[in-house]
Amino acid sequence: NAGVTQTPKFQVLKTGQSMTLQCAQDMNHEYMSWYRQDPGMGLRLIHYSVGAGITDQGEVPNGYNVSRSTTEDFPLRLLSAAPSQTSVYFCASARGSNYGYTFGSGTRLTVV
Amino acid sequence: GIQVEQSPPDLILQEGANSTLRCNFSDSVNNLQWFHQNPWGQLINLFYIPSGTKQNGRLSATTVATERYSLLYISSSQTTDSGVYFCAVDQTGANNLFFGTGTRLTVIP
């Protein structure tokens, strides 16, 4: 079991560029989420999915898109990167609504 | 929206000491989880504990949902316990976690 795998681990983007952060889990979890963590703060929910084909917005969705075509994968797309999106991004998965989340190791993104 | 307050914000312990971390939340919740973020940034789920008491080795947690608080106990602390401890709650029933700002624990040898 690899758990939750995020790629890349580090990325530098120029303002206006687009990119996709990858997230994959091999635990057959239905629930998947994306969070961002800014310095000195807790995590904030960007988007989440309760199963393949189902996604919804979290607390800070602007500037990000997601899709969930398979149970295993939940990519996060930055449409036009802005310096305000400099952050550490975490993907997480859970078996269901009454289970604890397993987090990936994070992607550190810098937008210049 | 819901408020999640963690205390203390910072804690320094001598190795071997015990500690209690507190999480207060302002509204009823479906779900409460404790996480440890180690100095390398990895987030580890410690407990899923919407109510009651659980124990895992030197760590235990208690949530009193009716009084809107949860406690994380760390006994016989070790340097590897250092990091930030987060409490996170969900009100939606969809496991959408709202995180507190954390307690930073430093254990010195």
PDB file of C-alpha atoms in Angstrom:
ATOM      1  CA  ASN A   1       0.000   0.000   0.000  1.00  0.00           C
ATOM      2  CA  ALA A   2       1.505   3.295  -1.104  1.00  0.00           C
ATOM      3  CA  GLY A   3      -1.312   5.248   0.600  1.00  0.00           C
ATOM      4  CA  VAL A   4      -1.844   8.713  -0.872  1.00  0.00           C
ATOM      5  CA  THR A   5       0.729   9.734  -3.463  1.00  0.00           C
ATOM      6  CA  GLN A   6       1.177  13.341  -4.564  1.00  0.00           C
ATOM      7  CA  THR A   7       3.310  14.579  -7.425  1.00  0.00           C
ATOM      8  CA  PRO A   8       5.293  16.711  -7.865  1.00  0.00           C
ATOM      9  CA  LYS A   9       6.777  17.413  -4.413  1.00  0.00           C
ATOM     10  CA  PHE A  10       8.028  20.861  -5.447  1.00  0.00           C
ATOM     11  CA  GLN A  11       7.028  23.201  -8.266  1.00  0.00           C
ATOM     12  CA  VAL A  12       7.822  26.762  -9.298  1.00  0.00           C
ATOM     13  CA  LEU A  13       5.407  28.459 -11.693  1.00  0.00           C
ATOM     14  CA  LYS A  14       5.335  31.829 -13.347  1.00  0.00           C
ATOM     15  CA  THR A  15       2.254  33.982 -12.918  1.00  0.00           C
ATOM     16  CA  GLY A  16      -0.357  33.006 -15.487  1.00  0.00           C
ATOM     17  CA  GLN A  17       0.906  29.479 -16.084  1.00  0.00           C
ATOM     18  CA  SER A  18      -1.351  26.508 -15.568  1.00  0.00           C
ATOM     19  CA  MET A  19      -0.520  23.137 -14.085  1.00  0.00           C
ATOM     20  CA  THR A  20      -2.028  20.014 -12.567  1.00  0.00           C
ATOM     21  CA  LEU A  21      -1.159  18.599  -9.174  1.00  0.00           C
ATOM     22  CA  GLN A  22      -1.589  14.848  -9.157  1.00  0.00           C
ATOM     23  CA  CYS A  23      -3.077  12.793  -6.340  1.00  0.00           C
ATOM     24  CA  ALA A  24      -3.595   9.037  -6.316  1.00  0.00           C
ATOM     25  CA  GLN A  25      -4.637   6.609  -3.586  1.00  0.00           C
ATOM     26  CA  ASP A  26      -4.594   2.818  -3.600  1.00  0.00           C
ATOM     27  CA  MET A  27      -6.852   2.176  -0.595  1.00  0.00           C
ATOM     28  CA  ASN A  28     -10.159   2.202  -2.520  1.00  0.00           C
ATOM     29  CA  HIS A  29     -11.296   5.231  -0.524  1.00  0.00           C
ATOM     30  CA  GLU A  30     -14.470   6.982  -1.659  1.00  0.00           C
ATOM     31  CA  TYR A  31     -13.716  10.395  -0.138  1.00  0.00           C
ATOM     32  CA  MET A  32     -10.895  12.579  -1.416  1.00  0.00           C
ATOM     33  CA  SER A  33     -10.045  16.201  -0.684  1.00  0.00           C
ATOM     34  CA  TRP A  34      -7.566  18.932  -1.483  1.00  0.00           C
ATOM     35  CA  TYR A  35      -6.327  21.340   1.195  1.00  0.00           C
ATOM     36  CA  ARG A  36      -3.878  24.200   1.152  1.00  0.00           C
ATOM     37  CA  GLN A  37      -1.682  25.234   4.062  1.00  0.00           C
ATOM     38  CA  ASP A  38      -0.275  28.731   4.332  1.00  0.00           C
ATOM     39  CA  PRO A  39       2.519  29.677   6.784  1.00  0.00           C
ATOM     40  CA  GLY A  40       1.452  29.603  10.416  1.00  0.00           C
ATOM     41  CA  MET A  41      -2.060  28.510   9.569  1.00  0.00           C
ATOM     42  CA  GLY A  42      -4.156  25.417   9.623  1.00  0.00           C
ATOM     43  CA  LEU A  43      -5.351  23.743   6.469  1.00  0.00           C
ATOM     44  CA  ARG A  44      -8.207  25.074   4.342  1.00  0.00           C
ATOM     45  CA  LEU A  45     -10.412  22.935   2.100  1.00  0.00           C
ATOM     46  CA  ILE A  46     -10.252  23.700  -1.633  1.00  0.00           C
ATOM     47  CA  HIS A  47     -12.382  20.965  -3.274  1.00  0.00           C
ATOM     48  CA  TYR A  48     -13.638  17.570  -2.278  1.00  0.00           C
ATOM     49  CA  SER A  49     -15.183  14.435  -3.777  1.00  0.00           C
ATOM     50  CA  VAL A  50     -17.387  11.787  -2.190  1.00  0.00           C
ATOM     51  CA  GLY A  51     -17.000   9.353  -5.074  1.00  0.00           C
ATOM     52  CA  ALA A  52     -16.086   8.992  -8.729  1.00  0.00           C
ATOM     53  CA  GLY A  53     -17.938  11.564 -10.827  1.00  0.00           C
ATOM     54  CA  ILE A  54     -18.899  13.707  -7.812  1.00  0.00           C
ATOM     55  CA  THR A  55     -17.025  16.856  -6.797  1.00  0.00           C
ATOM     56  CA  ASP A  56     -17.879  19.985  -4.859  1.00  0.00           C
ATOM     57  CA  GLN A  57     -16.322  23.211  -3.631  1.00  0.00           C
ATOM     58  CA  GLY A  58     -14.770  23.770  -0.272  1.00  0.00           C
ATOM     59  CA  GLU A  59     -13.822  26.943   1.574  1.00  0.00           C
ATOM     60  CA  VAL A  60     -11.321  28.389  -0.953  1.00  0.00           C
ATOM     61  CA  PRO A  61     -12.152  27.036  -4.452  1.00  0.00           C
ATOM     62  CA  ASN A  62     -11.454  30.088  -6.614  1.00  0.00           C
ATOM     63  CA  GLY A  63      -8.714  29.556  -9.196  1.00  0.00           C
ATOM     64  CA  TYR A  64      -8.813  25.752  -8.937  1.00  0.00           C
ATOM     65  CA  ASN A  65     -10.629  22.981 -10.804  1.00  0.00           C
ATOM     66  CA  VAL A  66     -10.973  19.292 -10.013  1.00  0.00           C
ATOM     67  CA  SER A  67     -12.394  16.170 -11.592  1.00  0.00           C
ATOM     68  CA  ARG A  68     -12.821  12.592 -10.345  1.00  0.00           C
ATOM     69  CA  SER A  69     -13.076  10.163 -13.231  1.00  0.00           C
ATOM     70  CA  THR A  70     -11.803   7.190 -11.195  1.00  0.00           C
ATOM     71  CA  THR A  71     -11.878   6.218  -7.524  1.00  0.00           C
ATOM     72  CA  GLU A  72      -8.079   6.311  -7.386  1.00  0.00           C
ATOM     73  CA  ASP A  73      -7.249   9.736  -8.855  1.00  0.00           C
ATOM     74  CA  PHE A  74      -8.187  13.284  -7.893  1.00  0.00           C
ATOM     75  CA  PRO A  75      -6.111  15.873  -9.777  1.00  0.00           C
ATOM     76  CA  LEU A  76      -6.141  19.576  -8.889  1.00  0.00           C
ATOM     77  CA  ARG A  77      -5.775  22.060 -11.736  1.00  0.00           C
ATOM     78  CA  LEU A  78      -4.528  25.605 -11.362  1.00  0.00           C
ATOM     79  CA  LEU A  79      -6.009  27.507 -14.264  1.00  0.00           C
ATOM     80  CA  SER A  80      -3.872  30.665 -14.242  1.00  0.00           C
ATOM     81  CA  ALA A  81      -1.391  30.698 -11.373  1.00  0.00           C
ATOM     82  CA  ALA A  82      -1.206  33.755  -9.118  1.00  0.00           C
ATOM     83  CA  PRO A  83       1.305  34.602  -6.345  1.00  0.00           C
ATOM     84  CA  SER A  84      -1.552  34.206  -3.828  1.00  0.00           C
ATOM     85  CA  GLN A  85      -1.591  30.498  -4.703  1.00  0.00           C
ATOM     86  CA  THR A  86       1.899  30.017  -3.301  1.00  0.00           C
ATOM     87  CA  SER A  87       1.260  27.411  -0.639  1.00  0.00           C
ATOM     88  CA  VAL A  88       1.691  23.788   0.363  1.00  0.00           C
ATOM     89  CA  TYR A  89      -1.038  21.598  -1.100  1.00  0.00           C
ATOM     90  CA  PHE A  90      -2.200  18.400   0.566  1.00  0.00           C
ATOM     91  CA  CYS A  91      -4.390  15.690  -0.856  1.00  0.00           C
ATOM     92  CA  ALA A  92      -6.238  13.371   1.515  1.00  0.00           C
ATOM     93  CA  SER A  93      -8.515  10.363   1.314  1.00  0.00           C
ATOM     94  CA  ALA A  94     -10.932   8.586   3.649  1.00  0.00           C
ATOM     95  CA  ARG A  95     -13.031   5.450   3.469  1.00  0.00           C
ATOM     96  CA  GLY A  96     -16.190   7.452   4.113  1.00  0.00           C
ATOM     97  CA  SER A  97     -17.775  10.213   6.147  1.00  0.00           C
ATOM     98  CA  ASN A  98     -17.156   8.498   9.490  1.00  0.00           C
ATOM     99  CA  TYR A  99     -13.499   7.652   9.034  1.00  0.00           C
ATOM    100  CA  GLY A 100     -10.243   9.448   9.554  1.00  0.00           C
ATOM    101  CA  TYR A 101      -8.341  11.025   6.680  1.00  0.00           C
ATOM    102  CA  THR A 102      -4.995   9.823   5.355  1.00  0.00           C
ATOM    103  CA  PHE A 103      -2.875  12.637   3.938  1.00  0.00           C
ATOM    104  CA  GLY A 104      -0.303  12.678   1.171  1.00  0.00           C
ATOM    105  CA  SER A 105       3.129  14.190   1.734  1.00  0.00           C
ATOM    106  CA  GLY A 106       2.245  17.496   0.071  1.00  0.00           C
ATOM    107  CA  THR A 107       3.287  19.626  -2.901  1.00  0.00           C
ATOM    108  CA  ARG A 108       5.144  22.849  -2.201  1.00  0.00           C
ATOM    109  CA  LEU A 109       4.137  25.349  -4.900  1.00  0.00           C
ATOM    110  CA  THR A 110       5.746  28.730  -5.465  1.00  0.00           C
ATOM    111  CA  VAL A 111       4.272  31.184  -7.962  1.00  0.00           C
ATOM    112  CA  VAL A 112       6.611  33.993  -9.014  1.00  0.00           C
TER     113      VAL A 112
ATOM    114  CA  GLY B   1     -18.895  29.775  10.462  1.00  0.00           C
ATOM    115  CA  ILE B   2     -17.612  27.449  13.126  1.00  0.00           C
ATOM    116  CA  GLN B   3     -14.688  28.537  15.281  1.00  0.00           C
ATOM    117  CA  VAL B   4     -12.036  26.037  16.352  1.00  0.00           C
ATOM    118  CA  GLU B   5      -9.654  27.224  19.040  1.00  0.00           C
ATOM    119  CA  GLN B   6      -6.658  25.251  20.187  1.00  0.00           C
ATOM    120  CA  SER B   7      -4.672  25.863  23.322  1.00  0.00           C
ATOM    121  CA  PRO B   8      -1.969  26.428  24.200  1.00  0.00           C
ATOM    122  CA  PRO B   9      -0.561  27.787  20.929  1.00  0.00           C
ATOM    123  CA  ASP B  10       2.962  26.782  21.938  1.00  0.00           C
ATOM    124  CA  LEU B  11       4.243  24.251  24.441  1.00  0.00           C
ATOM    125  CA  ILE B  12       7.771  23.296  25.426  1.00  0.00           C
ATOM    126  CA  LEU B  13       8.293  20.099  27.415  1.00  0.00           C
ATOM    127  CA  GLN B  14      11.166  18.192  28.884  1.00  0.00           C
ATOM    128  CA  GLU B  15      11.402  14.650  27.553  1.00  0.00           C
ATOM    129  CA  GLY B  16       9.352  12.338  29.758  1.00  0.00           C
ATOM    130  CA  ALA B  17       6.787  14.959  30.782  1.00  0.00           C
ATOM    131  CA  ASN B  18       3.034  14.672  30.208  1.00  0.00           C
ATOM    132  CA  SER B  19       0.837  17.235  28.459  1.00  0.00           C
ATOM    133  CA  THR B  20      -2.767  18.025  27.603  1.00  0.00           C
ATOM    134  CA  LEU B  21      -3.789  19.863  24.449  1.00  0.00           C
ATOM    135  CA  ARG B  22      -7.257  21.335  24.170  1.00  0.00           C
ATOM    136  CA  CYS B  23      -9.598  21.967  21.241  1.00  0.00           C
ATOM    137  CA  ASN B  24     -12.749  24.038  21.711  1.00  0.00           C
ATOM    138  CA  PHE B  25     -15.339  24.352  18.961  1.00  0.00           C
ATOM    139  CA  SER B  26     -18.222  26.769  18.734  1.00  0.00           C
ATOM    140  CA  ASP B  27     -20.979  24.568  17.292  1.00  0.00           C
ATOM    141  CA  SER B  28     -22.078  20.947  17.127  1.00  0.00           C
ATOM    142  CA  VAL B  29     -19.983  18.704  14.883  1.00  0.00           C
ATOM    143  CA  ASN B  30     -20.350  15.313  13.191  1.00  0.00           C
ATOM    144  CA  ASN B  31     -16.719  14.457  13.188  1.00  0.00           C
ATOM    145  CA  LEU B  32     -13.515  15.429  14.993  1.00  0.00           C
ATOM    146  CA  GLN B  33      -9.990  14.336  14.143  1.00  0.00           C
ATOM    147  CA  TRP B  34      -6.563  14.994  15.654  1.00  0.00           C
ATOM    148  CA  PHE B  35      -3.473  15.206  13.467  1.00  0.00           C
ATOM    149  CA  HIS B  36       0.240  15.511  14.094  1.00  0.00           C
ATOM    150  CA  GLN B  37       2.327  17.446  11.574  1.00  0.00           C
ATOM    151  CA  ASN B  38       5.951  16.482  12.051  1.00  0.00           C
ATOM    152  CA  PRO B  39       8.863  18.873  11.445  1.00  0.00           C
ATOM    153  CA  TRP B  40       9.144  17.566   7.870  1.00  0.00           C
ATOM    154  CA  GLY B  41       5.561  18.557   7.129  1.00  0.00           C
ATOM    155  CA  GLN B  42       3.950  15.125   7.055  1.00  0.00           C
ATOM    156  CA  LEU B  43       0.413  14.986   8.485  1.00  0.00           C
ATOM    157  CA  ILE B  44      -0.442  11.886  10.472  1.00  0.00           C
ATOM    158  CA  ASN B  45      -3.946  11.066  11.610  1.00  0.00           C
ATOM    159  CA  LEU B  46      -3.884  10.336  15.338  1.00  0.00           C
ATOM    160  CA  PHE B  47      -7.562   9.885  16.153  1.00  0.00           C
ATOM    161  CA  TYR B  48     -11.004   9.952  14.604  1.00  0.00           C
ATOM    162  CA  ILE B  49     -12.995  10.822  17.717  1.00  0.00           C
ATOM    163  CA  PRO B  50     -16.406  12.511  17.360  1.00  0.00           C
ATOM    164  CA  SER B  51     -17.199  11.481  20.940  1.00  0.00           C
ATOM    165  CA  GLY B  52     -15.850   9.359  23.768  1.00  0.00           C
ATOM    166  CA  THR B  53     -12.315   8.308  24.590  1.00  0.00           C
ATOM    167  CA  LYS B  54      -9.674   6.463  22.592  1.00  0.00           C
ATOM    168  CA  GLN B  55      -6.127   5.416  23.380  1.00  0.00           C
ATOM    169  CA  ASN B  56      -3.198   4.562  21.158  1.00  0.00           C
ATOM    170  CA  GLY B  57       0.000   3.848  23.047  1.00  0.00           C
ATOM    171  CA  ARG B  58       1.171   6.977  24.857  1.00  0.00           C
ATOM    172  CA  LEU B  59      -1.536   9.088  23.252  1.00  0.00           C
ATOM    173  CA  SER B  60      -5.170   9.283  24.211  1.00  0.00           C
ATOM    174  CA  ALA B  61      -8.030  11.591  23.284  1.00  0.00           C
ATOM    175  CA  THR B  62     -11.377  12.487  24.753  1.00  0.00           C
ATOM    176  CA  THR B  63     -14.199  14.389  23.061  1.00  0.00           C
ATOM    177  CA  VAL B  64     -17.153  15.741  25.022  1.00  0.00           C
ATOM    178  CA  ALA B  65     -19.404  16.710  22.141  1.00  0.00           C
ATOM    179  CA  THR B  66     -22.172  18.141  24.345  1.00  0.00           C
ATOM    180  CA  GLU B  67     -19.684  20.601  25.862  1.00  0.00           C
ATOM    181  CA  ARG B  68     -17.895  21.229  22.555  1.00  0.00           C
ATOM    182  CA  TYR B  69     -14.347  20.345  23.421  1.00  0.00           C
ATOM    183  CA  SER B  70     -11.759  17.668  22.871  1.00  0.00           C
ATOM    184  CA  LEU B  71      -8.535  16.894  24.720  1.00  0.00           C
ATOM    185  CA  LEU B  72      -5.387  15.176  23.481  1.00  0.00           C
ATOM    186  CA  TYR B  73      -3.154  13.647  26.155  1.00  0.00           C
ATOM    187  CA  ILE B  74       0.487  12.879  25.517  1.00  0.00           C
ATOM    188  CA  SER B  75       2.240  10.888  28.219  1.00  0.00           C
ATOM    189  CA  SER B  76       5.980  10.330  28.674  1.00  0.00           C
ATOM    190  CA  SER B  77       6.750  12.685  25.799  1.00  0.00           C
ATOM    191  CA  GLN B  78       9.592  11.932  23.403  1.00  0.00           C
ATOM    192  CA  THR B  79      11.524  14.210  21.066  1.00  0.00           C
ATOM    193  CA  THR B  80       9.743  12.550  18.151  1.00  0.00           C
ATOM    194  CA  ASP B  81       6.471  13.992  19.485  1.00  0.00           C
ATOM    195  CA  SER B  82       7.643  17.467  18.436  1.00  0.00           C
ATOM    196  CA  GLY B  83       5.639  19.192  15.738  1.00  0.00           C
ATOM    197  CA  VAL B  84       2.245  20.816  15.379  1.00  0.00           C
ATOM    198  CA  TYR B  85      -0.930  19.167  16.597  1.00  0.00           C
ATOM    199  CA  PHE B  86      -4.124  20.060  14.746  1.00  0.00           C
ATOM    200  CA  CYS B  87      -7.709  19.529  15.710  1.00  0.00           C
ATOM    201  CA  ALA B  88     -10.166  19.431  12.783  1.00  0.00           C
ATOM    202  CA  VAL B  89     -13.952  19.232  12.810  1.00  0.00           C
ATOM    203  CA  ASP B  90     -16.723  18.613  10.280  1.00  0.00           C
ATOM    204  CA  GLN B  91     -20.265  19.973  10.418  1.00  0.00           C
ATOM    205  CA  THR B  92     -21.423  18.962   6.951  1.00  0.00           C
ATOM    206  CA  GLY B  93     -21.535  15.183   7.314  1.00  0.00           C
ATOM    207  CA  ALA B  94     -19.325  14.975   4.205  1.00  0.00           C
ATOM    208  CA  ASN B  95     -16.067  14.728   6.148  1.00  0.00           C
ATOM    209  CA  ASN B  96     -15.134  18.298   5.163  1.00  0.00           C
ATOM    210  CA  LEU B  97     -12.644  19.214   7.834  1.00  0.00           C
ATOM    211  CA  PHE B  98     -12.229  22.701   9.279  1.00  0.00           C
ATOM    212  CA  PHE B  99      -8.861  22.968  10.998  1.00  0.00           C
ATOM    213  CA  GLY B 100      -7.799  24.866  14.058  1.00  0.00           C
ATOM    214  CA  THR B 101      -4.536  26.811  13.999  1.00  0.00           C
ATOM    215  CA  GLY B 102      -2.694  24.163  15.959  1.00  0.00           C
ATOM    216  CA  THR B 103      -0.512  23.708  19.041  1.00  0.00           C
ATOM    217  CA  ARG B 104       3.228  23.701  18.397  1.00  0.00           C
ATOM    218  CA  LEU B 105       4.921  21.204  20.712  1.00  0.00           C
ATOM    219  CA  THR B 106       8.671  21.130  21.269  1.00  0.00           C
ATOM    220  CA  VAL B 107      10.097  18.292  23.343  1.00  0.00           C
ATOM    221  CA  ILE B 108      13.647  18.881  24.515  1.00  0.00           C
ATOM    222  CA  PRO B 109      15.974  16.069  25.614  1.00  0.00           C
TER     223      PRO B 109
END
